[in-house]
Short mmCIF file of N, CA and C in Angstrom, two decimals:
data_model
loop_
_atom_site.label_atom_id
_atom_site.label_comp_id
_atom_site.label_asym_id
_atom_site.label_seq_id
_atom_site.Cartn_x
_atom_site.Cartn_y
_atom_site.Cartn_z
N UNK A 1 190.94 256.87 190.97
CA UNK A 1 189.48 257.46 190.26
C UNK A 1 189.20 256.29 189.45
N UNK A 2 187.99 255.83 189.49
CA UNK A 2 187.58 254.60 188.07
C UNK A 2 187.03 255.51 187.44
N UNK A 3 187.13 255.05 186.18
CA UNK A 3 186.80 255.72 184.67
C UNK A 3 185.62 254.99 184.83
N UNK A 4 184.40 256.01 184.20
CA UNK A 4 183.11 255.33 183.92
C UNK A 4 183.32 255.07 182.47
N UNK A 5 182.73 254.33 181.79
CA UNK A 5 182.52 253.90 180.16
C UNK A 5 181.59 255.35 179.92
N UNK A 6 182.09 255.57 178.80
CA UNK A 6 181.59 256.56 177.62
C UNK A 6 181.10 256.19 176.64
N UNK A 7 179.72 256.72 176.43
CA UNK A 7 178.91 256.03 175.31
C UNK A 7 178.83 257.18 174.12
N UNK A 8 179.81 256.95 173.42
CA UNK A 8 180.23 257.76 172.30
C UNK A 8 179.09 257.83 171.23
N UNK A 9 178.23 256.95 171.11
CA UNK A 9 177.30 256.86 170.08
C UNK A 9 176.41 258.18 170.24
N UNK A 10 176.15 258.57 171.37
CA UNK A 10 175.15 259.53 171.42
C UNK A 10 175.91 261.10 171.01
N UNK A 11 177.29 260.96 170.75
CA UNK A 11 178.09 262.26 170.23
C UNK A 11 177.53 262.82 168.79
N UNK A 12 177.60 261.33 168.23
CA UNK A 12 177.55 261.51 166.78
C UNK A 12 175.84 261.69 165.95
N UNK A 13 175.94 262.51 165.36
CA UNK A 13 174.42 262.58 164.77
C UNK A 13 174.14 261.83 163.58
N UNK A 14 172.59 261.12 163.78
CA UNK A 14 172.42 260.01 162.56
C UNK A 14 171.71 260.83 161.61
N UNK A 15 171.71 261.05 160.76
CA UNK A 15 170.77 261.46 159.77
C UNK A 15 170.12 260.59 158.98
N UNK A 16 168.66 260.69 158.79
CA UNK A 16 167.77 259.98 158.17
C UNK A 16 167.58 260.34 156.51
N UNK A 17 168.08 260.14 155.57
CA UNK A 17 167.96 260.62 154.18
C UNK A 17 166.94 260.20 153.39
N UNK A 18 165.96 259.19 153.84
CA UNK A 18 165.18 258.62 152.96
C UNK A 18 165.62 257.78 151.84
N UNK A 19 164.52 257.51 151.14
CA UNK A 19 165.46 256.61 149.96
C UNK A 19 165.72 257.68 148.93
N UNK A 20 164.85 258.95 148.65
CA UNK A 20 165.56 259.90 147.52
C UNK A 20 166.31 260.83 148.10
N UNK A 21 166.39 261.16 149.10
CA UNK A 21 167.38 261.95 150.34
C UNK A 21 166.67 263.32 150.45
N UNK A 22 165.39 263.57 150.32
CA UNK A 22 164.64 264.67 150.52
C UNK A 22 164.51 264.97 151.74
N UNK A 23 164.39 263.75 152.60
CA UNK A 23 164.21 263.98 154.04
C UNK A 23 165.61 264.76 154.78
N UNK A 24 166.65 264.44 154.13
CA UNK A 24 167.81 265.10 154.99
C UNK A 24 167.72 266.32 154.67
N UNK A 25 167.10 267.22 153.60
CA UNK A 25 167.06 268.47 153.20
C UNK A 25 165.90 269.10 154.41
N UNK A 26 164.84 268.42 154.58
CA UNK A 26 163.67 269.10 155.28
C UNK A 26 163.59 268.63 156.91
N UNK A 27 165.08 268.12 157.01
CA UNK A 27 165.00 267.77 158.64
C UNK A 27 165.15 268.67 159.28
N UNK A 28 164.80 268.93 160.62
CA UNK A 28 165.18 269.97 161.65
C UNK A 28 166.17 269.40 162.46
N UNK A 29 166.12 268.11 162.67
CA UNK A 29 167.01 267.76 163.83
C UNK A 29 168.57 268.01 163.34
N UNK A 30 169.24 268.68 164.02
CA UNK A 30 170.94 268.69 163.74
C UNK A 30 170.52 269.83 162.88
N UNK A 31 169.66 270.65 162.32
CA UNK A 31 169.74 271.50 161.30
C UNK A 31 169.90 273.15 161.74
N UNK A 32 170.49 273.84 161.00
CA UNK A 32 170.55 275.31 161.56
C UNK A 32 169.46 276.25 160.82
N UNK A 33 168.79 275.83 160.33
CA UNK A 33 167.50 276.70 159.72
C UNK A 33 166.81 277.18 160.66
N UNK A 34 166.60 276.40 161.81
CA UNK A 34 165.57 277.44 162.60
C UNK A 34 166.41 278.46 163.36
N UNK A 35 167.61 278.47 163.71
CA UNK A 35 168.00 279.49 163.97
C UNK A 35 168.66 280.76 163.00
N UNK A 36 168.69 280.04 161.81
CA UNK A 36 169.15 281.12 160.79
C UNK A 36 167.88 281.84 160.15
N UNK A 37 166.68 281.02 160.53
CA UNK A 37 165.12 281.70 160.04
C UNK A 37 164.88 282.89 161.22
N UNK A 38 165.51 282.54 162.42
CA UNK A 38 165.31 283.44 163.44
C UNK A 38 166.19 284.86 163.25
N UNK A 39 167.13 284.56 162.79
CA UNK A 39 168.02 285.85 162.37
C UNK A 39 167.61 286.65 161.03
N UNK A 40 167.05 285.79 160.16
CA UNK A 40 166.82 286.49 159.12
C UNK A 40 165.50 286.65 158.61
N UNK A 41 164.52 286.34 159.67
CA UNK A 41 162.82 286.87 159.33
C UNK A 41 163.08 288.36 159.61
N UNK A 42 163.72 289.27 160.57
CA UNK A 42 163.46 290.23 160.85
C UNK A 42 164.46 291.21 159.83
N UNK A 43 165.54 290.40 159.52
CA UNK A 43 166.04 291.33 158.24
C UNK A 43 165.22 291.59 157.19
N UNK A 44 164.54 290.29 156.81
CA UNK A 44 163.87 290.19 155.70
C UNK A 44 162.74 291.21 155.70
N UNK A 45 162.30 291.04 157.10
CA UNK A 45 161.14 292.36 157.04
C UNK A 45 161.39 293.51 156.90
N UNK A 46 162.66 294.19 157.55
CA UNK A 46 163.16 295.48 157.31
C UNK A 46 163.39 295.81 155.94
N UNK A 47 163.93 294.66 154.99
CA UNK A 47 164.39 295.00 153.97
C UNK A 47 162.86 295.28 152.74
N UNK A 48 161.99 294.28 153.29
CA UNK A 48 160.71 294.50 152.74
C UNK A 48 160.24 296.11 152.92
N UNK A 49 160.50 296.18 154.19
CA UNK A 49 159.55 297.60 154.77
C UNK A 49 160.52 298.67 153.95
N UNK A 50 161.69 298.74 153.69
CA UNK A 50 162.25 299.87 153.44
C UNK A 50 162.42 299.91 151.55
N UNK A 51 162.06 298.74 151.36
CA UNK A 51 162.15 298.76 149.86
C UNK A 51 160.46 299.35 149.44
N UNK A 52 159.60 299.20 150.27
CA UNK A 52 158.49 299.38 150.08
C UNK A 52 158.29 300.91 150.40
N UNK A 53 158.97 301.48 151.32
CA UNK A 53 158.85 302.92 151.47
C UNK A 53 159.56 303.63 150.73
N UNK A 54 160.66 302.95 150.38
CA UNK A 54 161.38 303.58 149.08
C UNK A 54 160.69 304.03 147.98
N UNK A 55 159.91 303.14 147.39
CA UNK A 55 159.21 303.01 146.22
C UNK A 55 157.95 303.81 146.49
N UNK A 56 157.42 303.96 147.77
CA UNK A 56 156.04 304.72 148.04
C UNK A 56 156.37 306.37 148.31
N UNK A 57 157.53 306.72 148.85
CA UNK A 57 157.90 307.85 149.17
C UNK A 57 159.23 308.41 148.80
N UNK A 58 158.92 309.61 147.61
CA UNK A 58 160.17 309.69 147.14
C UNK A 58 161.40 310.37 147.86
N UNK A 59 160.69 311.20 149.21
CA UNK A 59 161.56 311.76 150.18
C UNK A 59 162.21 311.02 151.02
N UNK A 60 161.79 309.68 151.27
CA UNK A 60 162.35 308.55 152.15
C UNK A 60 163.58 308.21 151.01
N UNK A 61 163.41 307.85 149.96
CA UNK A 61 164.39 307.54 149.07
C UNK A 61 165.40 308.11 148.92
N UNK A 62 165.15 309.48 148.75
CA UNK A 62 166.40 310.86 148.76
C UNK A 62 167.38 310.69 150.12
N UNK A 63 166.17 310.54 151.19
CA UNK A 63 166.71 310.52 152.39
C UNK A 63 168.01 309.36 152.59
N UNK A 64 167.74 308.39 152.11
CA UNK A 64 168.54 306.93 151.84
C UNK A 64 169.66 307.26 151.20
N UNK A 65 169.61 307.81 150.21
CA UNK A 65 170.54 308.09 149.33
C UNK A 65 171.51 309.39 149.84
N UNK A 66 171.05 310.21 150.47
CA UNK A 66 171.93 311.06 151.17
C UNK A 66 172.54 310.69 152.31
N UNK A 67 172.00 309.71 153.04
CA UNK A 67 172.58 309.24 154.19
C UNK A 67 173.55 308.30 153.86
N UNK A 68 173.56 307.77 152.67
CA UNK A 68 174.82 306.79 152.44
C UNK A 68 175.54 307.40 151.43
N UNK A 69 175.67 308.81 151.03
CA UNK A 69 176.66 309.47 150.51
C UNK A 69 176.84 309.31 149.05
N UNK A 70 177.31 310.13 148.50
CA UNK A 70 177.20 310.26 146.70
C UNK A 70 178.07 308.85 146.49
N UNK A 71 179.00 308.41 147.07
CA UNK A 71 179.57 307.38 146.36
C UNK A 71 179.13 305.86 146.54
N UNK A 72 178.23 305.83 147.70
CA UNK A 72 177.51 304.53 147.83
C UNK A 72 176.11 304.54 147.55
N UNK A 73 175.67 303.79 146.88
CA UNK A 73 174.25 303.57 146.49
C UNK A 73 174.03 302.10 146.84
N UNK A 74 172.84 301.84 146.95
CA UNK A 74 172.01 300.61 147.04
C UNK A 74 172.63 299.44 146.15
N UNK A 75 173.00 299.63 144.84
CA UNK A 75 173.26 298.62 144.15
C UNK A 75 175.13 298.09 144.83
N UNK A 76 175.55 298.98 144.92
CA UNK A 76 176.77 298.78 145.56
C UNK A 76 176.94 298.05 147.07
N UNK A 77 175.70 298.31 147.91
CA UNK A 77 175.70 297.55 148.76
C UNK A 77 175.13 295.91 148.43
N UNK A 78 174.30 296.02 147.49
CA UNK A 78 174.23 294.52 147.15
C UNK A 78 175.13 293.77 146.76
N UNK A 79 176.34 294.15 145.90
CA UNK A 79 177.30 293.79 145.45
C UNK A 79 178.13 293.40 146.45
N UNK A 80 178.43 294.22 147.53
CA UNK A 80 179.12 293.84 148.63
C UNK A 80 178.32 292.77 149.50
N UNK A 81 177.27 292.85 149.80
CA UNK A 81 176.63 292.01 150.57
C UNK A 81 176.84 290.35 149.95
N UNK A 82 176.44 290.40 148.36
CA UNK A 82 176.61 289.28 147.56
C UNK A 82 178.10 288.72 147.66
N UNK A 83 178.94 289.62 147.77
CA UNK A 83 180.35 289.00 147.63
C UNK A 83 181.06 288.36 149.18
N UNK A 84 180.45 289.20 150.28
CA UNK A 84 180.50 288.41 151.25
C UNK A 84 179.75 287.34 151.69
N UNK A 85 178.59 287.04 150.99
CA UNK A 85 177.71 285.84 151.17
C UNK A 85 178.58 284.31 150.61
N UNK A 86 179.11 284.87 149.34
CA UNK A 86 179.80 284.20 148.33
C UNK A 86 181.26 283.82 149.09
N UNK A 87 181.67 284.74 149.57
CA UNK A 87 183.10 284.13 150.29
C UNK A 87 182.71 283.51 151.28
N UNK A 88 181.69 283.43 152.33
CA UNK A 88 181.38 282.84 153.12
C UNK A 88 181.08 281.52 152.80
N UNK A 89 179.95 281.38 151.76
CA UNK A 89 179.88 280.01 151.37
C UNK A 89 180.90 279.12 151.09
N UNK A 90 181.78 279.74 150.31
CA UNK A 90 182.89 279.09 149.53
C UNK A 90 183.67 278.43 150.69
N UNK A 91 184.18 279.31 151.70
CA UNK A 91 185.11 279.28 152.97
C UNK A 91 184.36 277.86 153.44
N UNK A 92 182.96 278.02 154.16
CA UNK A 92 182.17 276.90 154.51
C UNK A 92 182.13 275.32 154.06
N UNK A 93 181.96 275.59 152.21
CA UNK A 93 182.19 274.35 151.61
C UNK A 93 183.29 273.84 151.60
N UNK A 94 184.35 274.72 151.58
CA UNK A 94 185.94 273.85 151.32
C UNK A 94 186.45 273.61 152.83
N UNK A 95 185.82 273.70 153.96
CA UNK A 95 186.11 273.45 155.09
C UNK A 95 185.33 272.08 155.39
N UNK A 96 184.20 271.95 154.78
CA UNK A 96 183.61 270.56 154.89
C UNK A 96 184.21 269.89 153.98
N UNK A 97 184.37 269.92 152.76
CA UNK A 97 185.28 269.01 151.72
C UNK A 97 186.53 268.53 152.13
N UNK A 98 187.25 269.59 153.05
CA UNK A 98 188.66 269.14 153.82
C UNK A 98 188.36 268.08 154.85
N UNK A 99 187.50 268.37 155.42
CA UNK A 99 187.02 267.47 156.77
C UNK A 99 186.68 266.18 155.86
N UNK A 100 185.85 266.54 155.21
CA UNK A 100 185.51 264.90 154.55
C UNK A 100 186.59 263.96 153.98
N UNK A 101 187.75 264.76 153.30
CA UNK A 101 188.88 264.03 152.92
C UNK A 101 189.64 263.58 154.17
N UNK A 102 189.72 264.50 155.10
CA UNK A 102 190.51 263.97 155.97
C UNK A 102 190.02 262.76 156.74
N UNK A 103 188.63 262.64 156.88
CA UNK A 103 187.86 261.60 157.41
C UNK A 103 188.24 260.44 156.75
N UNK A 104 188.26 260.34 155.29
CA UNK A 104 188.84 259.30 154.45
C UNK A 104 190.10 258.86 154.17
N UNK A 105 190.85 259.64 154.62
CA UNK A 105 192.45 259.72 154.61
C UNK A 105 192.55 258.94 156.05
N UNK A 106 192.16 259.50 156.88
CA UNK A 106 192.25 258.57 158.36
C UNK A 106 191.71 257.29 158.40
N UNK A 107 190.86 257.23 157.55
CA UNK A 107 190.00 255.76 157.73
C UNK A 107 190.85 254.91 156.55
N UNK A 108 191.64 255.35 155.54
CA UNK A 108 192.66 254.28 155.07
C UNK A 108 193.77 254.06 155.65
N UNK A 109 194.41 255.23 156.39
CA UNK A 109 195.39 254.90 156.97
C UNK A 109 195.33 254.01 158.10
N UNK A 110 194.08 253.96 158.74
CA UNK A 110 194.18 252.80 160.09
C UNK A 110 193.77 251.81 159.37
N UNK A 111 193.39 251.53 158.12
CA UNK A 111 193.10 250.42 157.28
C UNK A 111 194.60 249.73 157.26
N UNK A 112 195.52 250.93 156.74
CA UNK A 112 196.68 250.18 156.21
C UNK A 112 197.71 249.78 157.45
N UNK A 113 197.43 250.67 158.60
CA UNK A 113 198.10 250.27 159.62
C UNK A 113 197.78 248.92 160.46
N UNK A 114 196.65 248.63 160.05
CA UNK A 114 196.01 247.41 160.99
C UNK A 114 196.52 246.21 159.84
N UNK A 115 196.31 246.46 158.21
CA UNK A 115 196.78 245.56 157.67
C UNK A 115 198.56 245.14 157.70
N UNK A 116 198.96 246.17 157.81
CA UNK A 116 200.49 245.84 158.52
C UNK A 116 200.80 245.16 159.52
N UNK A 117 200.01 245.61 160.41
CA UNK A 117 200.22 244.70 161.97
C UNK A 117 199.72 243.16 161.56
N UNK A 118 198.72 242.80 161.15
CA UNK A 118 198.33 241.83 160.59
C UNK A 118 199.37 240.89 159.78
N UNK A 119 199.90 241.69 158.54
CA UNK A 119 201.03 240.84 157.92
C UNK A 119 202.21 240.19 158.95
N UNK A 120 202.46 241.35 159.80
CA UNK A 120 203.86 241.25 160.62
C UNK A 120 203.36 240.08 161.34
N UNK A 121 202.08 239.94 161.96
CA UNK A 121 201.76 238.97 162.92
C UNK A 121 201.81 237.36 162.49
N UNK A 122 201.38 237.37 160.80
CA UNK A 122 201.23 236.33 160.14
C UNK A 122 202.94 236.02 159.71
N UNK A 123 203.61 236.57 159.25
CA UNK A 123 204.78 236.54 158.98
C UNK A 123 205.84 235.97 159.68
N UNK A 124 205.63 236.22 161.23
CA UNK A 124 206.57 236.23 162.51
C UNK A 124 205.79 234.66 163.12
N UNK A 125 205.32 234.09 162.62
CA UNK A 125 204.53 233.05 163.10
C UNK A 125 205.55 231.83 162.96
N UNK A 126 205.78 230.87 163.61
CA UNK A 126 206.89 229.92 163.53
C UNK A 126 206.58 229.01 162.46
N UNK A 127 207.67 228.38 161.83
CA UNK A 127 207.61 227.57 160.37
C UNK A 127 207.77 226.05 161.00
N UNK A 128 207.67 226.11 162.17
CA UNK A 128 207.88 225.04 162.60
C UNK A 128 207.06 223.73 162.30
N UNK A 129 207.03 222.57 161.37
CA UNK A 129 206.14 222.10 160.97
C UNK A 129 205.17 221.07 162.20
N UNK A 130 205.85 220.94 163.34
CA UNK A 130 204.89 220.24 164.29
C UNK A 130 203.86 221.25 164.86
N UNK A 131 204.01 222.40 164.46
CA UNK A 131 202.91 223.36 165.58
C UNK A 131 202.18 223.96 164.30
N UNK A 132 202.18 223.40 162.82
CA UNK A 132 201.41 223.81 161.91
C UNK A 132 199.82 224.21 162.31
N UNK A 133 199.20 222.66 163.00
CA UNK A 133 198.02 223.29 163.46
C UNK A 133 197.91 224.42 164.19
N UNK A 134 198.32 224.48 165.06
CA UNK A 134 198.31 225.84 165.83
C UNK A 134 198.54 226.96 165.44
N UNK A 135 199.60 227.04 164.66
CA UNK A 135 199.90 228.27 163.91
C UNK A 135 198.87 228.58 162.94
N UNK A 136 198.05 227.64 162.19
CA UNK A 136 196.98 227.91 161.23
C UNK A 136 195.83 228.31 162.08
N UNK A 137 195.66 227.61 163.22
CA UNK A 137 194.29 227.89 164.09
C UNK A 137 194.44 229.81 164.43
N UNK A 138 195.65 230.02 164.84
CA UNK A 138 195.88 231.22 165.20
C UNK A 138 195.73 232.35 163.98
N UNK A 139 196.27 231.86 162.81
CA UNK A 139 196.13 232.52 161.53
C UNK A 139 194.48 232.94 161.18
N UNK A 140 193.70 231.84 161.49
CA UNK A 140 192.29 231.63 161.10
C UNK A 140 191.38 232.95 162.33
N UNK A 141 191.85 232.79 163.73
CA UNK A 141 191.42 233.62 164.55
C UNK A 141 191.76 235.02 164.29
N UNK A 142 193.10 234.81 163.86
CA UNK A 142 193.49 236.40 163.78
C UNK A 142 192.61 237.31 162.71
N UNK A 143 192.56 236.37 161.49
CA UNK A 143 191.92 237.00 160.42
C UNK A 143 190.52 237.36 160.73
N UNK A 144 189.91 236.62 161.60
CA UNK A 144 188.30 236.85 161.89
C UNK A 144 188.30 237.88 162.53
N UNK A 145 189.30 238.18 163.71
CA UNK A 145 189.30 239.44 164.56
C UNK A 145 189.53 240.81 163.71
N UNK A 146 190.43 240.45 162.85
CA UNK A 146 190.87 241.96 161.84
C UNK A 146 189.74 242.04 161.18
N UNK A 147 189.14 241.22 160.46
CA UNK A 147 187.85 241.58 159.81
C UNK A 147 187.05 241.81 160.85
N UNK A 148 186.58 241.76 161.76
CA UNK A 148 185.77 242.21 162.53
C UNK A 148 185.93 243.33 163.27
N UNK A 149 187.31 243.74 163.47
CA UNK A 149 187.67 244.85 163.91
C UNK A 149 187.47 246.23 162.68
N UNK A 150 187.65 245.86 161.52
CA UNK A 150 187.45 246.64 160.23
C UNK A 150 185.91 247.07 160.22
N UNK A 151 185.14 246.14 160.32
CA UNK A 151 183.55 246.36 160.07
C UNK A 151 183.37 246.84 161.19
N UNK A 152 183.66 246.85 162.68
CA UNK A 152 183.25 247.68 163.55
C UNK A 152 183.48 249.12 163.49
N UNK A 153 184.62 249.36 162.98
CA UNK A 153 185.37 250.69 162.94
C UNK A 153 184.54 251.31 161.77
N UNK A 154 184.02 250.57 160.53
CA UNK A 154 183.47 251.28 159.47
C UNK A 154 182.05 251.67 160.17
N UNK A 155 181.39 250.79 161.00
CA UNK A 155 179.84 250.66 161.34
C UNK A 155 180.01 251.93 162.32
N UNK A 156 181.15 251.72 163.16
CA UNK A 156 181.08 253.36 164.24
C UNK A 156 180.87 254.47 163.55
N UNK A 157 181.73 254.71 162.17
CA UNK A 157 181.60 255.72 161.52
C UNK A 157 180.33 256.22 160.22
N UNK A 158 179.51 254.98 160.25
CA UNK A 158 178.76 254.90 159.08
C UNK A 158 177.53 255.71 159.90
N UNK A 159 176.57 256.37 159.08
CA UNK A 159 175.52 257.17 159.02
C UNK A 159 173.89 256.47 159.13
N UNK A 160 174.52 255.28 158.82
CA UNK A 160 173.23 254.43 158.40
C UNK A 160 173.49 253.00 159.16
N UNK A 161 172.45 252.19 159.07
CA UNK A 161 172.42 250.85 159.47
C UNK A 161 172.89 250.02 158.59
N UNK A 162 174.25 249.48 158.54
CA UNK A 162 174.81 248.86 156.96
C UNK A 162 175.71 247.60 157.82
N UNK A 163 175.31 246.72 157.44
CA UNK A 163 175.51 245.32 157.87
C UNK A 163 176.81 245.07 156.90
N UNK A 164 178.16 245.19 157.36
CA UNK A 164 179.13 244.97 156.73
C UNK A 164 179.85 243.45 156.98
N UNK A 165 179.95 242.92 155.79
CA UNK A 165 180.36 241.43 155.76
C UNK A 165 181.56 241.14 156.64
N UNK A 166 181.51 240.40 157.31
CA UNK A 166 182.78 239.83 158.42
C UNK A 166 183.53 238.49 157.54
N UNK A 167 184.54 238.44 157.73
CA UNK A 167 184.86 237.18 157.29
C UNK A 167 185.48 236.20 158.51
N UNK A 168 184.68 235.47 158.83
CA UNK A 168 184.60 234.61 159.73
C UNK A 168 184.96 233.18 159.50
N UNK A 169 186.36 233.06 159.72
CA UNK A 169 187.15 231.76 159.78
C UNK A 169 186.67 230.75 160.80
N UNK A 170 186.39 231.41 161.90
CA UNK A 170 185.86 230.60 163.25
C UNK A 170 184.71 231.40 163.82
N UNK A 171 184.37 230.64 164.63
CA UNK A 171 183.16 231.41 165.14
C UNK A 171 183.44 231.61 166.29
N UNK A 172 182.99 232.82 167.11
CA UNK A 172 183.05 233.20 168.36
C UNK A 172 182.32 232.59 169.48
N UNK A 173 183.22 232.56 170.72
CA UNK A 173 182.16 232.21 171.87
C UNK A 173 181.16 232.77 172.03
N UNK A 174 180.22 232.32 172.51
CA UNK A 174 179.03 233.07 173.04
C UNK A 174 179.23 233.99 173.82
N UNK A 175 179.89 233.77 174.91
CA UNK A 175 180.26 234.96 175.99
C UNK A 175 180.84 236.08 174.94
N UNK A 176 181.81 235.93 174.05
CA UNK A 176 182.44 237.17 173.53
C UNK A 176 181.17 237.70 172.70
N UNK A 177 180.45 236.82 171.98
CA UNK A 177 179.83 237.32 171.31
C UNK A 177 178.74 238.62 171.98
N UNK A 178 178.28 238.26 173.15
CA UNK A 178 177.31 238.73 173.95
C UNK A 178 177.98 240.34 174.27
N UNK A 179 179.34 240.25 174.54
CA UNK A 179 180.33 241.36 175.44
C UNK A 179 180.24 241.92 174.05
N UNK A 180 180.53 241.79 172.98
CA UNK A 180 180.57 242.56 171.66
C UNK A 180 179.50 243.40 171.50
N UNK A 181 178.24 242.59 171.35
CA UNK A 181 176.84 243.32 171.18
C UNK A 181 176.64 244.14 172.26
N UNK A 182 176.85 244.11 173.34
CA UNK A 182 176.33 244.77 174.34
C UNK A 182 177.40 246.11 174.99
N UNK A 183 178.56 246.15 174.31
CA UNK A 183 179.78 247.07 174.54
C UNK A 183 179.56 248.40 173.78
N UNK A 184 180.33 249.67 174.20
CA UNK A 184 179.76 250.86 173.36
C UNK A 184 180.75 250.84 172.34
N UNK A 185 182.11 250.52 172.74
CA UNK A 185 183.10 250.68 171.77
C UNK A 185 183.69 249.16 171.37
N UNK A 186 183.27 248.89 170.34
CA UNK A 186 183.36 247.59 169.95
C UNK A 186 185.19 247.25 169.44
N UNK A 187 185.56 248.64 168.78
CA UNK A 187 187.01 248.37 168.23
C UNK A 187 187.89 247.99 169.63
N UNK A 188 187.68 248.70 170.69
CA UNK A 188 188.62 248.88 171.84
C UNK A 188 188.53 247.44 172.52
N UNK A 189 187.40 246.81 172.41
CA UNK A 189 187.24 245.30 172.76
C UNK A 189 188.03 244.17 171.62
N UNK A 190 187.54 244.60 170.34
CA UNK A 190 188.48 243.57 169.65
C UNK A 190 190.24 243.80 169.62
N UNK A 191 190.63 245.18 169.92
CA UNK A 191 191.88 245.35 169.69
C UNK A 191 192.52 244.90 171.11
N UNK A 192 192.28 244.84 172.12
CA UNK A 192 192.54 243.92 173.22
C UNK A 192 192.54 242.56 173.24
N UNK A 193 191.34 241.99 172.30
CA UNK A 193 191.47 240.63 172.15
C UNK A 193 192.82 240.27 171.47
N UNK A 194 192.96 241.00 170.34
CA UNK A 194 194.02 241.00 169.63
C UNK A 194 195.06 240.73 170.08
N UNK A 195 195.46 241.82 171.19
CA UNK A 195 196.76 242.03 171.96
C UNK A 195 196.97 241.00 172.76
#
């Protein structure tokens, strides 16, 4: 079976934060607010109705208090709700923070692995003086490709259109540049070039 190329750029969500960052807060694309609003609106309407009825009719308030029992009052329900809400909010925030740190750690780990492989390739070059020009040319090409690899990896995870600087010690051929512009996974192509 022949595998088809997969476009992973569609899987990531790209957010536009605007100059001051307010557009990200009020954005509906990728937001949970529409679904949360669909669930929260009926609950809010019921809460307002119960509050209005309990203040309007003393019999209704007594019925609610009797239904809840002598040990459980509305203030205790409010405390329980706030505890549950704060627990969920704290849990979600800590999960997001852990994912952020894991992503940063993996990015630095990849950078370290690539640096080690680059150092090994440079270190194991031939010390023969007659091949100095070829070795130097190889080192320049390798430095350019490694810089291009790291910049492509950063571009693939960046949520904004940022042009990272590439240390270009040699110019890529036009066909190679064209292939790199049109491919979906630039890192994979550059790794194959290095190999």
